[in-house]
Short mmCIF file of C-alpha atoms in Angstrom, two decimals:
data_model
loop_
_atom_site.label_atom_id
_atom_site.label_comp_id
_atom_site.label_asym_id
_atom_site.label_seq_id
_atom_site.Cartn_x
_atom_site.Cartn_y
_atom_site.Cartn_z
CA UNK O 1008 -136.88 -156.40 9.36
CA UNK O 1009 -137.17 -157.18 5.67
CA UNK O 1010 -135.11 -156.67 2.53
CA UNK O 1011 -136.70 -155.74 -0.78
CA UNK O 1012 -135.11 -154.47 -4.00
CA UNK O 1013 -135.44 -151.10 -5.67
CA UNK O 1014 -134.93 -151.23 -9.43
CA UNK O 1015 -133.11 -148.32 -11.01
CA UNK O 1016 -132.76 -147.78 -14.78
CA UNK O 1017 -129.25 -147.82 -16.21
CA UNK O 1018 -128.05 -146.49 -19.55
CA UNK O 1019 -125.87 -149.53 -20.22
CA UNK O 1020 -125.96 -153.31 -19.73
CA UNK O 1021 -127.47 -154.86 -17.62
CA UNK O 1022 -129.96 -151.94 -18.00
CA UNK O 1023 -131.35 -152.26 -14.46
CA UNK O 1024 -129.53 -151.79 -11.16
CA UNK O 1025 -130.91 -153.90 -8.33
CA UNK O 1026 -130.49 -152.18 -4.96
CA UNK O 1027 -131.43 -154.17 -1.85
CA UNK O 1028 -133.01 -152.07 0.90
CA UNK O 1029 -133.46 -153.20 4.51
CA UNK O 1030 -136.41 -151.73 6.42
CA UNK O 1031 -138.88 -152.38 9.22
CA UNK O 1032 -141.63 -154.79 8.20
CA UNK O 1033 -145.17 -154.47 9.55
CA UNK O 1034 -146.83 -157.92 9.50
CA UNK O 1035 -150.30 -158.39 8.07
CA UNK O 1036 -152.09 -158.32 4.75
CA UNK O 1037 -154.37 -155.35 5.48
CA UNK O 1038 -153.79 -152.44 3.13
CA UNK O 1039 -152.85 -150.15 6.05
CA UNK O 1040 -150.17 -152.58 7.24
CA UNK O 1041 -148.72 -152.98 3.77
CA UNK O 1042 -148.58 -149.23 3.28
CA UNK O 1043 -146.82 -148.77 6.64
CA UNK O 1044 -144.20 -151.23 5.41
CA UNK O 1045 -144.05 -149.38 2.11
CA UNK O 1046 -143.44 -146.06 3.86
CA UNK O 1047 -140.62 -147.63 5.88
CA UNK O 1048 -139.22 -149.19 2.69
CA UNK O 1049 -139.08 -145.93 0.77
CA UNK O 1050 -137.79 -144.00 3.79
CA UNK O 1051 -134.90 -146.46 4.08
CA UNK O 1052 -134.22 -146.13 0.35
CA UNK O 1053 -133.83 -142.38 0.77
CA UNK O 1054 -130.87 -143.09 3.03
CA UNK O 1055 -129.28 -144.68 -0.05
CA UNK O 1056 -129.98 -141.47 -1.98
CA UNK O 1057 -132.91 -142.90 -3.92
CA UNK O 1058 -135.48 -140.25 -3.13
CA UNK O 1059 -138.03 -140.66 -5.90
CA UNK O 1060 -139.49 -144.17 -6.06
CA UNK O 1061 -142.73 -145.36 -7.62
CA UNK O 1062 -144.33 -148.39 -6.00
CA UNK O 1063 -145.89 -150.42 -8.81
CA UNK O 1064 -148.55 -152.65 -7.32
CA UNK O 1065 -152.18 -152.71 -6.28
CA UNK O 1066 -151.02 -151.58 -2.81
CA UNK O 1067 -149.33 -148.42 -4.10
CA UNK O 1068 -150.28 -145.10 -2.52
CA UNK O 1069 -149.87 -143.50 -5.97
CA UNK O 1070 -152.75 -144.07 -8.43
CA UNK O 1071 -150.14 -144.31 -11.21
CA UNK O 1072 -148.54 -147.28 -9.47
CA UNK O 1073 -151.90 -148.99 -9.13
CA UNK O 1074 -152.68 -148.42 -12.81
CA UNK O 1075 -149.30 -149.88 -13.77
CA UNK O 1076 -149.86 -153.09 -11.82
CA UNK O 1077 -149.76 -156.15 -14.07
CA UNK O 1078 -153.23 -156.91 -12.71
CA UNK O 1079 -154.50 -153.65 -14.23
CA UNK O 1080 -152.40 -152.55 -17.20
CA UNK O 1081 -153.63 -154.03 -20.47
CA UNK O 1082 -152.05 -155.25 -23.67
CA UNK O 1083 -153.84 -155.35 -27.02
CA UNK O 1084 -152.37 -157.96 -29.38
CA UNK O 1085 -152.99 -157.91 -33.11
CA UNK O 1086 -156.18 -159.78 -34.02
CA UNK O 1087 -156.94 -160.62 -30.38
CA UNK O 1088 -158.94 -159.04 -27.57
CA UNK O 1089 -157.41 -156.74 -25.00
CA UNK O 1090 -156.29 -158.46 -21.80
CA UNK O 1091 -154.27 -157.63 -18.69
CA UNK O 1092 -150.58 -158.47 -18.59
CA UNK O 1093 -151.31 -160.93 -15.78
CA UNK O 1094 -153.89 -162.79 -17.87
CA UNK O 1095 -151.57 -162.82 -20.88
CA UNK O 1096 -148.73 -164.22 -18.79
CA UNK O 1097 -150.67 -166.90 -16.93
CA UNK O 1098 -152.67 -167.97 -19.99
CA UNK O 1099 -149.51 -168.47 -22.05
CA UNK O 1100 -147.77 -170.93 -19.72
CA UNK O 1101 -147.01 -174.36 -21.15
CA UNK O 1102 -146.39 -177.22 -18.74
CA UNK O 1103 -145.31 -180.83 -19.15
CA UNK O 1104 -148.88 -181.99 -18.64
CA UNK O 1105 -150.95 -179.15 -20.00
CA UNK O 1106 -151.28 -175.67 -21.38
CA UNK O 1107 -151.29 -173.15 -22.72
CA UNK O 1108 -154.61 -172.21 -21.10
CA UNK O 1109 -155.63 -169.44 -23.46
CA UNK O 1110 -159.10 -169.28 -21.93
CA UNK O 1111 -157.46 -167.38 -19.06
CA UNK O 1112 -156.99 -164.44 -21.41
CA UNK O 1113 -160.70 -163.70 -21.09
CA UNK O 1114 -161.04 -163.66 -17.30
CA UNK O 1115 -159.87 -161.44 -14.48
CA UNK O 1116 -156.26 -161.20 -13.36
CA UNK O 1117 -157.03 -162.79 -10.00
CA UNK O 1118 -158.87 -165.70 -11.61
CA UNK O 1119 -155.96 -166.28 -13.96
CA UNK O 1120 -153.36 -166.23 -11.20
CA UNK O 1121 -155.30 -168.64 -8.98
CA UNK O 1122 -156.35 -171.13 -11.66
CA UNK O 1123 -155.61 -174.62 -10.28
CA UNK O 1124 -154.30 -175.90 -13.63
CA UNK O 1125 -151.22 -173.70 -13.22
CA UNK O 1126 -150.25 -175.66 -10.13
CA UNK O 1127 -151.30 -179.13 -11.21
CA UNK O 1128 -149.79 -179.51 -14.68
CA UNK O 1129 -146.16 -180.25 -13.89
CA UNK O 1130 -143.05 -178.23 -14.63
CA UNK O 1131 -143.13 -175.08 -16.75
CA UNK O 1132 -141.44 -175.81 -20.10
CA UNK O 1133 -142.28 -172.87 -22.39
CA UNK O 1134 -144.69 -170.05 -23.17
CA UNK O 1135 -147.13 -169.87 -26.07
CA UNK O 1136 -148.63 -166.43 -26.59
CA UNK O 1137 -151.42 -166.56 -29.15
CA UNK O 1138 -149.56 -169.26 -31.08
CA UNK O 1139 -146.12 -167.66 -30.80
CA UNK O 1140 -143.57 -169.61 -28.77
CA UNK O 1141 -141.24 -168.11 -26.18
CA UNK O 1142 -138.49 -169.92 -24.24
CA UNK O 1143 -138.26 -169.94 -20.46
CA UNK O 1144 -134.74 -168.51 -20.54
CA UNK O 1145 -133.70 -165.81 -19.90
CA UNK O 1146 -135.94 -166.51 -16.95
CA UNK O 1147 -137.99 -163.29 -16.85
CA UNK O 1148 -137.81 -162.41 -20.54
CA UNK O 1149 -141.36 -163.33 -21.52
CA UNK O 1150 -142.93 -161.47 -18.61
CA UNK O 1151 -140.70 -158.45 -19.31
CA UNK O 1152 -141.62 -158.58 -23.00
CA UNK O 1153 -145.34 -158.57 -22.23
CA UNK O 1154 -145.01 -155.74 -19.74
CA UNK O 1155 -142.92 -153.45 -21.92
CA UNK O 1156 -145.32 -154.08 -24.79
CA UNK O 1157 -148.18 -152.99 -22.55
CA UNK O 1158 -146.24 -149.88 -21.51
CA UNK O 1159 -145.54 -148.99 -25.13
CA UNK O 1160 -149.27 -149.24 -25.85
CA UNK O 1161 -150.14 -147.01 -22.88
CA UNK O 1162 -148.00 -143.88 -23.33
CA UNK O 1163 -150.19 -141.84 -20.99
CA UNK O 1164 -148.97 -144.09 -18.18
CA UNK O 1165 -145.47 -144.98 -19.37
CA UNK O 1166 -144.42 -141.38 -20.00
CA UNK O 1167 -144.84 -140.76 -16.28
CA UNK O 1168 -142.13 -143.29 -15.43
CA UNK O 1169 -139.39 -140.80 -16.26
CA UNK O 1170 -140.29 -138.71 -13.22
CA UNK O 1171 -138.86 -141.38 -10.92
CA UNK O 1172 -135.36 -142.55 -10.00
CA UNK O 1173 -136.43 -146.09 -9.23
CA UNK O 1174 -139.30 -148.54 -8.92
CA UNK O 1175 -140.44 -150.99 -6.26
CA UNK O 1176 -142.97 -153.76 -5.72
CA UNK O 1177 -143.19 -154.50 -2.01
CA UNK O 1178 -144.84 -157.88 -2.62
CA UNK O 1179 -141.88 -159.07 -4.69
CA UNK O 1180 -139.49 -161.25 -2.72
CA UNK O 1181 -136.56 -162.38 -4.90
CA UNK O 1182 -136.12 -165.44 -2.68
CA UNK O 1183 -139.59 -166.68 -3.66
CA UNK O 1184 -140.44 -165.12 -7.03
CA UNK O 1185 -138.89 -164.51 -10.43
CA UNK O 1186 -140.93 -161.92 -12.31
CA UNK O 1187 -141.41 -158.38 -11.08
CA UNK O 1188 -143.41 -155.57 -12.65
CA UNK O 1189 -141.12 -152.95 -11.06
CA UNK O 1190 -138.10 -154.53 -12.73
CA UNK O 1191 -139.93 -154.58 -16.05
CA UNK O 1192 -140.81 -150.90 -15.68
CA UNK O 1193 -137.17 -150.02 -15.00
CA UNK O 1194 -136.10 -152.06 -18.02
CA UNK O 1195 -138.62 -150.26 -20.24
CA UNK O 1196 -137.42 -146.88 -18.96
CA UNK O 1197 -133.80 -147.75 -19.66
CA UNK O 1198 -134.47 -149.07 -23.17
CA UNK O 1199 -136.63 -146.05 -23.94
CA UNK O 1200 -133.86 -143.67 -22.85
CA UNK O 1201 -131.42 -145.59 -25.03
CA UNK O 1202 -133.74 -145.42 -28.05
CA UNK O 1203 -133.90 -149.22 -28.23
CA UNK O 1204 -137.51 -149.89 -27.30
CA UNK O 1205 -138.98 -149.96 -30.82
CA UNK O 1206 -136.24 -152.28 -32.04
CA UNK O 1207 -136.71 -154.88 -29.30
CA UNK O 1208 -140.49 -154.83 -29.66
CA UNK O 1209 -140.27 -155.44 -33.39
CA UNK O 1210 -138.02 -158.48 -33.03
CA UNK O 1211 -138.20 -160.73 -29.97
CA UNK O 1212 -134.86 -162.33 -30.92
CA UNK O 1213 -133.14 -158.99 -30.43
CA UNK O 1214 -134.86 -158.67 -27.07
CA UNK O 1215 -133.88 -162.16 -25.95
CA UNK O 1216 -130.29 -161.60 -27.03
CA UNK O 1217 -130.25 -158.30 -25.18
CA UNK O 1218 -131.28 -159.96 -21.93
CA UNK O 1219 -129.37 -163.22 -22.22
CA UNK O 1220 -126.65 -163.66 -19.65
CA UNK O 1221 -127.92 -160.97 -17.32
CA UNK O 1222 -128.34 -163.44 -14.42
CA UNK O 1223 -124.56 -163.78 -14.23
CA UNK O 1224 -123.57 -160.16 -14.85
CA UNK O 1225 -122.57 -157.88 -12.02
CA UNK O 1226 -123.29 -154.23 -11.36
CA UNK O 1227 -121.70 -151.75 -8.99
CA UNK O 1228 -123.49 -150.17 -6.05
CA UNK O 1229 -121.79 -148.11 -3.34
CA UNK O 1230 -118.46 -149.67 -4.28
CA UNK O 1231 -119.59 -153.27 -3.89
CA UNK O 1232 -120.75 -155.76 -6.47
CA UNK O 1233 -124.28 -157.09 -6.52
CA UNK O 1234 -124.89 -160.31 -8.40
CA UNK O 1235 -128.28 -160.26 -10.04
CA UNK O 1236 -130.32 -163.32 -9.13
CA UNK O 1237 -133.82 -163.98 -10.48
#
């Protein structure tokens, strides 16, 4: 058995409800095995009355979910070439002994993620995106900011998000990882419904203030409190 979260947009702080779902896990990295686990995951979520879920990952059975993967969706900064969200994120990391490695902006997502410098340069201390600095707290803010920017630049894809009740990424294990594209998609959907998306994209300080403190806030689910941990 395994437990993975479904992320559901909310129309109030903390903007995303995190719903843990327990389901049968099928071991193995083959696409067929992952998709068997994914089917079990979403079937279990239906028992919690979450019937419409989009898996956002390269393993998704929905082409929309594959296109929305951080490995595939692209962001186009001002006065800079287009790059994937994954390349933008990895290439902007600043460590105690190196970085940012902006050359990663120009490669593939897989090359950026596996670059040895990301593992051999000490602790992560900040982000530097094309010369603009971002803090490492709130812990997922920079990744979320990149992803919602990419969604805002790709309305053909992002407009489809409103067809779904929640979002998943079966590869995301909150015990091992921090950032999650499914969470970011739910956050974008919530802020878009609230009419806040343009404001937070114009001013990163507003965005950071909006997210600050969310790791200690609590939300209600089925009468019990879930503490958000990232």
